[in-house]
């Protein structure tokens, strides 16, 4: 079970990893509504490595703020690998950061389908000079709060892994 203490510890690891190599970070969040940014910025000194966070809950915000092509949203839906990838890459392009994480999913309750069930979340991490990576997690119908906590933790883990990629 993910709780706030685990999230805070993981956020601290992200900040330390980014600071150790001088990277700035950015988040692009949909279903978590800013929880990843909050976890990072709750820690004193985070301004040294957190550039900004985008909360792009609507499809229009994903397009307007991150440059996610409307055609991609129409073809694959907001909760999809192509949209998660475009969100992370758009966050990098629209910030001063070198590492980004994005989250888009169905937190529930309700809103899911057979193809995209409640608890499905797509993540992507992008870093300048590296291939954007994607992660799909089905948390299940745990309830909105638990899905969002799990997604926050998973996004922080993915961001840390993205930061720690070898720069050689």
Backbone as a printed PyTorch tensor [residue, N CA C, xyz], in Angstrom:
tensor([[[  0.8450,  -1.1920,   0.0000],
         [  0.0000,   0.0000,   0.0000],
         [  0.8880,   1.2520,   0.0000]],

        [[  0.6700,   2.1040,  -0.9480],
         [  1.4300,   3.3430,  -1.0550],
         [  0.8270,   4.3740,  -0.1180]],

        [[  1.6990,   5.0700,   0.6140],
         [  1.2260,   6.1530,   1.4710],
         [  2.1050,   7.3840,   1.2510]],

        [[  1.7580,   8.4560,   1.9290],
         [  2.4680,   9.7190,   1.7230],
         [  3.9360,   9.6380,   2.1380]],

        [[  4.2540,   8.8420,   3.1600],
         [  5.6480,   8.7160,   3.5870],
         [  6.4950,   8.0750,   2.4910]],

        [[  5.9640,   7.0340,   1.8410],
         [  6.7000,   6.3920,   0.7460],
         [  6.8850,   7.3600,  -0.4230]],

        [[  5.8410,   8.1150,  -0.7090],
         [  5.9090,   9.0920,  -1.8020],
         [  6.9450,  10.1600,  -1.4930]],

        [[  6.9650,  10.6570,  -0.2630],
         [  7.9450,  11.6750,   0.1320],
         [  9.3590,  11.1400,   0.0110]],

        [[  9.5920,   9.9140,   0.4490],
         [ 10.9220,   9.3120,   0.3320],
         [ 11.3470,   9.1800,  -1.1240]],

        [[ 10.4160,   8.7640,  -1.9890],
         [ 10.7400,   8.6270,  -3.4120],
         [ 10.9870,   9.9860,  -4.0440]],

        [[ 10.2090,  10.9860,  -3.6760],
         [ 10.4080,  12.3400,  -4.2020],
         [ 11.7890,  12.8510,  -3.8100]],

        [[ 12.2140,  12.5640,  -2.5870],
         [ 13.5480,  12.9700,  -2.1350],
         [ 14.6250,  12.3190,  -2.9980]],

        [[ 14.4390,  11.0450,  -3.3420],
         [ 15.4170,  10.3470,  -4.2010],
         [ 15.4840,  10.9980,  -5.5870]],

        [[ 14.3230,  11.3900,  -6.1250],
         [ 14.2910,  12.0640,  -7.4250],
         [ 15.0810,  13.3610,  -7.3630]],

        [[ 14.8220,  14.1510,  -6.3330],
         [ 15.5080,  15.4420,  -6.2060],
         [ 17.0110,  15.2610,  -6.0580]],

        [[ 17.4200,  14.2990,  -5.2630],
         [ 18.8560,  14.0480,  -5.0780],
         [ 19.5090,  13.5900,  -6.3820]],

        [[ 18.8290,  12.7170,  -7.1200],
         [ 19.3710,  12.2290,  -8.3880],
         [ 19.5250,  13.3760,  -9.3840]],

        [[ 18.5090,  14.2100,  -9.4840],
         [ 18.5570,  15.3340, -10.4210],
         [ 19.6370,  16.3420, -10.0150]],

        [[ 19.6990,  16.6380,  -8.7260],
         [ 20.6800,  17.6220,  -8.2480],
         [ 22.1030,  17.1180,  -8.4600]],

        [[ 22.3270,  15.8160,  -8.2880],
         [ 23.6820,  15.2740,  -8.3960],
         [ 24.2710,  15.4240,  -9.7950]],

        [[ 23.4150,  15.5380, -10.8100],
         [ 23.9370,  15.7130, -12.1750],
         [ 23.4660,  17.0180, -12.8250]],

        [[ 22.8340,  17.8750, -12.0320],
         [ 22.4660,  19.1940, -12.5220],
         [ 21.3260,  19.2290, -13.5110]],

        [[ 20.3670,  18.3100, -13.3840],
         [ 19.2080,  18.2890, -14.2770],
         [ 18.0280,  19.0280, -13.6650]],

        [[ 17.2600,  19.6770, -14.5160],
         [ 15.9780,  20.2520, -14.1160],
         [ 14.8790,  19.2840, -14.5530]],

        [[ 13.7850,  19.2440, -13.7930],
         [ 12.6780,  18.3440, -14.0870],
         [ 11.3970,  19.1120, -14.3710]],

        [[ 10.4900,  18.4280, -15.0500],
         [  9.1660,  18.9630, -15.3540],
         [  8.1790,  17.7980, -15.3020]],

        [[  6.9490,  18.0960, -14.8890],
         [  5.8940,  17.0810, -14.8740],
         [  4.7550,  17.5120, -15.7850]],

        [[  4.0810,  16.5090, -16.3520],
         [  2.8770,  16.7320, -17.1540],
         [  1.8430,  15.7410, -16.6260]],

        [[  0.8720,  16.2370, -15.8850],
         [ -0.0550,  15.3630, -15.1780],
         [ -1.4860,  15.5480, -15.6310]],

        [[ -2.1750,  14.4310, -15.7270],
         [ -3.6050,  14.4560, -15.9870],
         [ -4.3280,  13.8920, -14.7770]],

        [[ -4.4410,  12.5710, -14.6630],
         [ -5.2640,  11.9780, -13.6000],
         [ -4.7420,  12.2510, -12.1950]],

        [[ -3.4680,  12.5750, -12.0420],
         [ -2.9320,  12.8780, -10.7160],
         [ -3.1150,  14.3450, -10.3340]],

        [[ -3.4950,  15.1640, -11.2740],
         [ -3.8630,  16.5460, -10.9820],
         [ -2.8540,  17.3670, -10.2040]],

        [[ -1.5780,  17.0970, -10.3660],
         [ -0.5490,  17.8850,  -9.6900],
         [  0.0730,  17.2000,  -8.4820]],

        [[ -0.3110,  15.9680,  -8.2080],
         [  0.2110,  15.2760,  -7.0260],
         [  1.7170,  15.0060,  -7.1220]],

        [[  2.2230,  14.7610,  -8.3190],
         [  3.6550,  14.5150,  -8.4710],
         [  4.4220,  15.8100,  -8.2130]],

        [[  3.9750,  16.8870,  -8.8030],
         [  4.6120,  18.1850,  -8.5640],
         [  4.5550,  18.5650,  -7.0870]],

        [[  3.4170,  18.3010,  -6.4700],
         [  3.2700,  18.6030,  -5.0450],
         [  4.2650,  17.7990,  -4.2190]],

        [[  4.3980,  16.5090,  -4.5300],
         [  5.3380,  15.6670,  -3.7810],
         [  6.7630,  16.2100,  -3.8930]],

        [[  7.1370,  16.6440,  -5.0770],
         [  8.4820,  17.1840,  -5.2720],
         [  8.6580,  18.5250,  -4.5670]],

        [[  7.7040,  19.4160,  -4.7290],
         [  7.8620,  20.7690,  -4.1970],
         [  7.5410,  20.8820,  -2.7100]],

        [[  7.0360,  19.8290,  -2.0970],
         [  6.8630,  19.8120,  -0.6440],
         [  8.2150,  19.7410,   0.0700]],

        [[  9.2510,  19.3750,  -0.6560],
         [ 10.5760,  19.1840,  -0.0650],
         [ 11.3940,  20.4680,  -0.2190]],

        [[ 11.9150,  20.9940,   0.8930],
         [ 12.7360,  22.2090,   0.8150],
         [ 13.9170,  22.0180,  -0.1320]],

        [[ 14.2050,  23.0430,  -0.9080],
         [ 15.3130,  22.9950,  -1.8490],
         [ 14.9420,  22.4530,  -3.2180]],

        [[ 13.6870,  22.0670,  -3.3890],
         [ 13.2700,  21.4840,  -4.6670],
         [ 13.3750,  22.4670,  -5.8300]],

        [[ 13.3680,  23.7540,  -5.5380],
         [ 13.4440,  24.7390,  -6.6210],
         [ 14.7520,  24.6430,  -7.3970]],

        [[ 15.7510,  23.9730,  -6.8380],
         [ 17.0200,  23.7990,  -7.5440],
         [ 16.8880,  22.8600,  -8.7350]],

        [[ 15.8630,  21.9880,  -8.7220],
         [ 15.7410,  21.0020,  -9.8020],
         [ 14.3390,  20.8860, -10.3990]],

        [[ 13.3520,  21.5480,  -9.8400],
         [ 11.9940,  21.4930, -10.3970],
         [ 11.7510,  22.7860, -11.1720]],

        [[ 11.5830,  22.6490, -12.4830],
         [ 11.3340,  23.8260, -13.3130],
         [  9.8690,  24.2250, -13.2650]],

        [[  8.9900,  23.2750, -13.5470],
         [  7.5510,  23.5620, -13.5780],
         [  6.7730,  22.2710, -13.6820]],

        [[  5.4590,  22.4160, -13.5190],
         [  4.5590,  21.2880, -13.6970],
         [  3.3510,  21.7280, -14.4970]],

        [[  2.9070,  20.8730, -15.3840],
         [  1.7120,  21.1250, -16.1830],
         [  0.6000,  20.1960, -15.6920]],

        [[ -0.5470,  20.7680, -15.3750],
         [ -1.7300,  19.9550, -15.1010],
         [ -2.6100,  20.0920, -16.3270]],

        [[ -2.6570,  19.0250, -17.1030],
         [ -3.3740,  19.0440, -18.3810],
         [ -4.4890,  18.0070, -18.3130]],

        [[ -5.5000,  18.3440, -17.5650],
         [ -6.6000,  17.4240, -17.3080],
         [ -7.4800,  17.2270, -18.5430]],

        [[ -7.7300,  18.3050, -19.2590],
         [ -8.5910,  18.2080, -20.4490],
         [ -7.7570,  17.9170, -21.6910]],

        [[ -8.4140,  17.4030, -22.7120],
         [ -7.7430,  17.1720, -23.9900],
         [ -7.2330,  18.4780, -24.5730]],

        [[ -8.0060,  19.5320, -24.4000],
         [ -7.6030,  20.8430, -24.9170],
         [ -6.3280,  21.3210, -24.2430]],

        [[ -6.2080,  21.1000, -22.9510],
         [ -4.9960,  21.5050, -22.2390],
         [ -3.7970,  20.6970, -22.7170]],

        [[ -3.9910,  19.4120, -22.9530],
         [ -2.9000,  18.5810, -23.4750],
         [ -2.4090,  19.1480, -24.8070]],

        [[ -3.3510,  19.5660, -25.6410],
         [ -3.0020,  20.1330, -26.9480],
         [ -2.4010,  21.5340, -26.7950]],

        [[ -3.0830,  22.4100, -26.0680],
         [ -2.6740,  23.8080, -25.9760],
         [ -1.3530,  24.0090, -25.2360]],

        [[ -1.1560,  23.3150, -24.1190],
         [  0.0160,  23.5480, -23.2840],
         [  1.2120,  22.6610, -23.6310]],

        [[  0.9340,  21.4540, -24.1110],
         [  2.0160,  20.5000, -24.3630],
         [  2.2170,  20.1930, -25.8400]],

        [[  1.2920,  20.6400, -26.6750],
         [  1.4170,  20.3880, -28.1050],
         [  1.0510,  18.9780, -28.5290]],

        [[  0.2930,  18.2640, -27.6910],
         [ -0.1500,  16.9250, -28.0890],
         [ -1.0720,  17.0920, -29.2940]],

        [[ -0.7620,  16.4590, -30.4110],
         [ -1.6050,  16.6260, -31.6000],
         [ -3.0380,  16.1420, -31.3480]],

        [[ -4.0010,  16.9520, -31.7250],
         [ -5.4100,  16.5880, -31.5580],
         [ -5.7250,  15.2730, -32.2420]],

        [[ -5.0760,  15.0220, -33.3830],
         [ -5.3180,  13.7820, -34.1170],
         [ -4.8990,  12.5540, -33.3060]],

        [[ -3.8330,  12.6900, -32.5380],
         [ -3.3550,  11.5770, -31.7090],
         [ -4.3690,  11.2940, -30.5960]],

        [[ -4.8960,  12.3550, -29.9970],
         [ -5.9100,  12.1910, -28.9500],
         [ -7.1610,  11.5480, -29.5370]],

        [[ -7.5900,  12.0060, -30.7160],
         [ -8.7810,  11.4460, -31.3490],
         [ -8.5850,   9.9840, -31.7380]],

        [[ -7.4170,   9.6490, -32.2610],
         [ -7.1770,   8.2840, -32.7260],
         [ -6.9860,   7.2830, -31.5860]],

        [[ -6.2200,   7.6740, -30.5630],
         [ -5.8510,   6.7240, -29.5110],
         [ -6.5550,   6.9580, -28.1800]],

        [[ -7.1360,   8.1550, -28.0010],
         [ -7.7480,   8.5150, -26.7280],
         [ -6.7170,   9.1130, -25.7930]],

        [[ -7.2000,   9.9030, -24.8400],
         [ -6.2940,  10.5900, -23.9170],
         [ -5.5000,   9.6120, -23.0640]],

        [[ -6.0980,   8.4750, -22.7380],
         [ -5.4220,   7.4630, -21.9110],
         [ -4.7980,   6.4420, -22.8590]],

        [[ -3.5700,   6.7380, -23.2850],
         [ -2.8970,   5.8860, -24.2660],
         [ -1.3970,   6.1360, -24.2390]],

        [[ -0.6750,   5.1840, -24.7730],
         [  0.7760,   5.3210, -24.8710],
         [  1.1850,   6.5150, -25.7400]],

        [[  0.6010,   6.6840, -26.9460],
         [  1.0290,   7.8280, -27.7650],
         [  0.8000,   9.1770, -27.0850]],

        [[ -0.2950,   9.3140, -26.3520],
         [ -0.5600,  10.5820, -25.6710],
         [  0.4130,  10.7760, -24.5060]],

        [[  0.6820,   9.7290, -23.7440],
         [  1.6400,   9.8440, -22.6410],
         [  3.0100,  10.2620, -23.1650]],

        [[  3.4410,   9.6390, -24.2540],
         [  4.7360,   9.9900, -24.8500],
         [  4.7480,  11.4490, -25.3160]],

        [[  3.6870,  11.8560, -26.0010],
         [  3.6100,  13.2330, -26.5020],
         [  3.5610,  14.2380, -25.3510]],

        [[  2.9090,  13.8680, -24.2610],
         [  2.8620,  14.7540, -23.0900],
         [  4.2570,  14.9700, -22.5070]],

        [[  5.0100,  13.8860, -22.3280],
         [  6.3570,  14.0110, -21.7560],
         [  7.2630,  14.8200, -22.6730]],

        [[  7.2090,  14.5270, -23.9660],
         [  8.0460,  15.2520, -24.9160],
         [  7.6230,  16.7150, -25.0240]],

        [[  6.3150,  16.9640, -24.9510],
         [  5.8160,  18.3380, -24.9750],
         [  6.2090,  19.1200, -23.7300]],

        [[  6.2560,  18.4460, -22.5910],
         [  6.6810,  19.1090, -21.3560],
         [  8.1410,  19.5430, -21.4670]],

        [[  8.9810,  18.6870, -22.0310],
         [ 10.3840,  19.0700, -22.2440],
         [ 10.4880,  20.2650, -23.1900]],

        [[  9.7480,  20.1960, -24.2730],
         [  9.8130,  21.2540, -25.2890],
         [  9.3070,  22.5980, -24.7750]],

        [[  8.4370,  22.5710, -23.7730],
         [  7.8230,  23.8010, -23.2670],
         [  8.3210,  24.1630, -21.8660]],

        [[  9.5640,  23.7820, -21.5800],
         [ 10.1520,  24.0920, -20.2770],
         [ 11.6570,  24.2650, -20.4330]],

        [[ 12.3130,  24.5220, -19.3070],
         [ 13.7690,  24.6030, -19.2750],
         [ 14.3680,  23.3040, -18.7310]],

        [[ 13.5370,  22.2840, -18.5580],
         [ 13.9660,  21.0230, -17.9640],
         [ 14.6380,  20.1050, -18.9760]],

        [[ 15.3860,  19.1440, -18.4440],
         [ 16.0190,  18.1240, -19.2720],
         [ 15.4330,  16.7370, -19.0300]],

        [[ 14.5460,  16.6050, -18.0120],
         [ 13.9060,  15.3250, -17.7220],
         [ 12.4390,  15.5760, -17.3880]],

        [[ 11.5670,  14.7540, -17.9830],
         [ 10.1240,  14.9410, -17.8050],
         [  9.4430,  13.6190, -17.5290]],

        [[  8.3350,  13.7040, -16.8150],
         [  7.4780,  12.5430, -16.6240],
         [  6.0460,  12.9740, -16.9080]],

        [[  5.2750,  12.0570, -17.5050],
         [  3.8650,  12.3540, -17.7750],
         [  3.0010,  11.2140, -17.2650]],

        [[  1.7630,  11.5630, -16.9390],
         [  0.7960,  10.6070, -16.4000],
         [ -0.5610,  10.9080, -17.0170]],

        [[ -1.2160,   9.8680, -17.5510],
         [ -2.5880,   9.9920, -18.0310],
         [ -3.2970,   8.6760, -17.7760]],

        [[ -4.4810,   8.7340, -17.1590],
         [ -5.1440,   7.4890, -16.8060],
         [ -6.5900,   7.6510, -16.4080]],

        [[ -7.1650,   6.5350, -15.9860],
         [ -8.5530,   6.4810, -15.5220],
         [ -8.5120,   6.2030, -14.0210]],

        [[ -8.6510,   7.2550, -13.2200],
         [ -8.5600,   7.0950, -11.7690],
         [ -9.8250,   6.4800, -11.1770]],

        [[-10.9630,   6.7080, -11.8160],
         [-12.2280,   6.1640, -11.3200],
         [-12.7970,   7.0260, -10.2110]],

        [[-13.8380,   6.6220,  -9.5590],
         [-14.6000,   5.4400,  -9.9580],
         [-15.3680,   5.7110, -11.2500]],

        [[-15.5810,   4.6760, -11.9780],
         [-16.2580,   4.8120, -13.2660],
         [-15.3250,   5.3800, -14.3040]],

        [[-15.8610,   5.5700, -15.4930],
         [-15.1070,   6.1560, -16.5880],
         [-14.3010,   5.1580, -17.3800]],

        [[-14.2120,   3.9340, -16.8870],
         [-13.4410,   2.9190, -17.5890],
         [-14.2650,   2.1840, -18.6250]],

        [[-13.5680,   1.4780, -19.4970],
         [-14.1910,   0.6330, -20.5100],
         [-13.4740,  -0.7190, -20.4810]],

        [[-13.9110,  -1.6370, -21.3000],
         [-13.2370,  -2.9380, -21.3780],
         [-11.7900,  -2.7710, -21.8410]],

        [[-11.5580,  -1.8640, -22.7800],
         [-10.2170,  -1.6280, -23.3030],
         [ -9.3790,  -0.7550, -22.3750]],

        [[-10.0430,   0.1380, -21.6820],
         [ -9.3630,   1.0640, -20.7800],
         [-10.0730,   1.0470, -19.4310]],

        [[ -9.7740,   0.0220, -18.6270],
         [-10.4960,  -0.1430, -17.3610],
         [-10.1030,   0.8920, -16.3020]],

        [[-10.9630,   1.0280, -15.3330],
         [-10.6640,   1.8720, -14.1790],
         [ -9.3420,   1.4100, -13.5750]],

        [[ -8.4740,   2.3490, -13.2880],
         [ -7.1750,   2.0310, -12.7210],
         [ -6.0520,   1.9150, -13.7450]],

        [[ -6.3770,   2.0440, -15.0460],
         [ -5.3450,   2.0020, -16.0900],
         [ -4.6530,   3.3600, -16.1620]],

        [[ -3.3270,   3.3340, -16.1110],
         [ -2.5550,   4.5730, -16.1920],
         [ -1.3740,   4.3490, -17.1370]],

        [[ -1.1740,   5.3220, -18.0180],
         [ -0.0130,   5.3360, -18.9030],
         [  0.9520,   6.4130, -18.4190]],

        [[  2.2170,   6.0530, -18.4010],
         [  3.2910,   6.9600, -17.9850],
         [  4.3030,   7.0490, -19.1130]],

        [[  4.9950,   8.1730, -19.1880],
         [  6.1380,   8.2920, -20.0850],
         [  7.1730,   9.1650, -19.4050]],

        [[  8.4220,   8.8890, -19.7190],
         [  9.5260,   9.7080, -19.2200],
         [ 10.3980,  10.0670, -20.4060]],

        [[ 10.7700,  11.3210, -20.4680],
         [ 11.5950,  11.8190, -21.5620],
         [ 12.7870,  12.5570, -20.9750]],

        [[ 13.9290,  12.3590, -21.6110],
         [ 15.1410,  13.0680, -21.2070],
         [ 15.8870,  13.4590, -22.4610]],

        [[ 16.3830,  14.6780, -22.4790],
         [ 17.1280,  15.1530, -23.6350],
         [ 18.2340,  14.1690, -23.9860]],

        [[ 18.2870,  13.7850, -25.2530],
         [ 19.3350,  12.9050, -25.7360],
         [ 19.0580,  11.4180, -25.5770]],

        [[ 17.8870,  11.0690, -25.0760],
         [ 17.5390,   9.6650, -24.8490],
         [ 16.1780,   9.3620, -25.4530]],

        [[ 15.9260,   8.0930, -25.6660],
         [ 14.6360,   7.6310, -26.1640],
         [ 13.5850,   7.7910, -25.0610]],

        [[ 12.4150,   8.2680, -25.4220],
         [ 11.3100,   8.3730, -24.4620],
         [ 10.8320,   6.9750, -24.1040]],

        [[ 10.6570,   6.7300, -22.8120],
         [ 10.1840,   5.4110, -22.3910],
         [  8.7350,   5.4950, -21.9180]],

        [[  8.0560,   4.3660, -21.9930],
         [  6.6360,   4.2810, -21.6580],
         [  6.4110,   3.1490, -20.6690]],

        [[  5.4180,   3.3350, -19.8170],
         [  5.0270,   2.3060, -18.8650],
         [  3.5080,   2.3100, -18.7620]],

        [[  2.9180,   1.1290, -18.8350],
         [  1.4650,   0.9680, -18.6870],
         [  1.2460,   0.1580, -17.4120]],

        [[  0.3970,   0.6730, -16.5130],
         [  0.1040,  -0.0230, -15.2620],
         [ -1.4080,  -0.0940, -15.0850]],

        [[ -1.8830,  -1.2790, -14.7500],
         [ -3.2930,  -1.4550, -14.3890],
         [ -3.3500,  -1.6480, -12.8790]],

        [[ -3.6900,  -0.5780, -12.1730],
         [ -3.7780,  -0.6220, -10.7150],
         [ -5.0240,  -1.3630, -10.2560]],

        [[ -6.0430,  -1.4110, -11.1120],
         [ -7.3090,  -2.0190, -10.7400],
         [ -8.2340,  -0.9910, -10.1170]],

        [[ -9.4360,  -1.4340,  -9.8040],
         [-10.4570,  -0.5420,  -9.2370],
         [-10.2370,  -0.3990,  -7.7310]],

        [[ -9.1420,   0.2370,  -7.3730],
         [ -8.7710,   0.4220,  -5.9650],
         [ -9.4800,   1.6040,  -5.3160]],

        [[-10.1410,   2.3980,  -6.1260],
         [-10.7050,   3.6560,  -5.6590],
         [ -9.8150,   4.7940,  -6.1210]],

        [[-10.4190,   5.9270,  -6.3470],
         [ -9.7380,   7.0870,  -6.9200],
         [ -8.4690,   7.4740,  -6.1500]],

        [[ -8.5650,   7.5640,  -4.8340],
         [ -7.4340,   8.0100,  -4.0280],
         [ -6.2480,   7.0540,  -4.1530]],

        [[ -6.4890,   5.7510,  -4.0560],
         [ -5.3990,   4.7850,  -4.1330],
         [ -4.7860,   4.7120,  -5.5270]],

        [[ -5.6030,   4.8310,  -6.5650],
         [ -5.0570,   4.8510,  -7.9280],
         [ -4.1500,   6.0700,  -8.0970]],

        [[ -4.5900,   7.2050,  -7.6160],
         [ -3.7890,   8.4250,  -7.7520],
         [ -2.4970,   8.3520,  -6.9340]],

        [[ -2.5670,   7.7950,  -5.7300],
         [ -1.3510,   7.6180,  -4.9320],
         [ -0.3820,   6.6610,  -5.6310]],

        [[ -0.9110,   5.5440,  -6.1270],
         [ -0.0670,   4.5820,  -6.8360],
         [  0.5510,   5.1870,  -8.0750]],

        [[ -0.2210,   5.9610,  -8.8030],
         [  0.2870,   6.6060, -10.0170],
         [  1.3570,   7.6430,  -9.6760]],

        [[  1.1710,   8.3580,  -8.6010],
         [  2.1740,   9.3420,  -8.1690],
         [  3.4900,   8.6480,  -7.8530]],

        [[  3.4180,   7.5670,  -7.1050],
         [  4.6250,   6.8210,  -6.7400],
         [  5.3120,   6.2660,  -7.9840]],

        [[  4.5340,   5.6570,  -8.8620],
         [  5.1020,   5.0600, -10.0740],
         [  5.7410,   6.1400, -10.9490]],

        [[  5.1230,   7.3140, -11.0530],
         [  5.6870,   8.4040, -11.8500],
         [  7.0160,   8.8710, -11.2690]],

        [[  7.0930,   8.9680,  -9.9550],
         [  8.3430,   9.3750,  -9.3150],
         [  9.4360,   8.3260,  -9.5400]],

        [[  9.0840,   7.0580,  -9.4750],
         [ 10.0560,   5.9900,  -9.7420],
         [ 10.5610,   6.0640, -11.1760]],

        [[  9.6450,   6.2870, -12.1070],
         [ 10.0230,   6.3770, -13.5220],
         [ 10.9000,   7.6070, -13.7690]],

        [[ 10.5680,   8.7170, -13.1410],
         [ 11.3710,   9.9320, -13.2980],
         [ 12.7810,   9.7140, -12.7490]],

        [[ 12.8950,   9.0520, -11.6090],
         [ 14.2220,   8.7620, -11.0570],
         [ 15.0240,   7.8920, -12.0250]],

        [[ 14.4070,   6.8660, -12.5790],
         [ 15.0840,   5.9890, -13.5350],
         [ 15.5150,   6.7680, -14.7710]],

        [[ 14.6890,   7.6650, -15.2160],
         [ 14.9880,   8.5090, -16.3810],
         [ 16.1990,   9.3980, -16.0930]],

        [[ 16.2430,   9.9770, -14.9230],
         [ 17.3500,  10.8470, -14.5340],
         [ 18.6490,  10.0590, -14.4420]],

        [[ 18.5730,   8.8380, -13.9510],
         [ 19.7600,   8.0410, -13.6980],
         [ 20.3160,   7.3490, -14.9280]],

        [[ 19.7040,   7.5510, -16.0930],
         [ 20.2590,   6.9750, -17.3200],
         [ 21.6950,   7.4490, -17.4820]],

        [[ 22.5380,   6.5870, -17.9410],
         [ 23.9510,   6.9300, -18.1260],
         [ 24.0910,   8.0740, -19.1180]],

        [[ 24.9240,   9.0100, -18.8050],
         [ 25.1630,  10.1330, -19.7160],
         [ 26.4410,   9.9200, -20.5160]],

        [[ 26.8930,   8.6600, -20.5660],
         [ 28.0960,   8.3840, -21.3590],
         [ 27.7390,   7.8370, -22.7140]]])
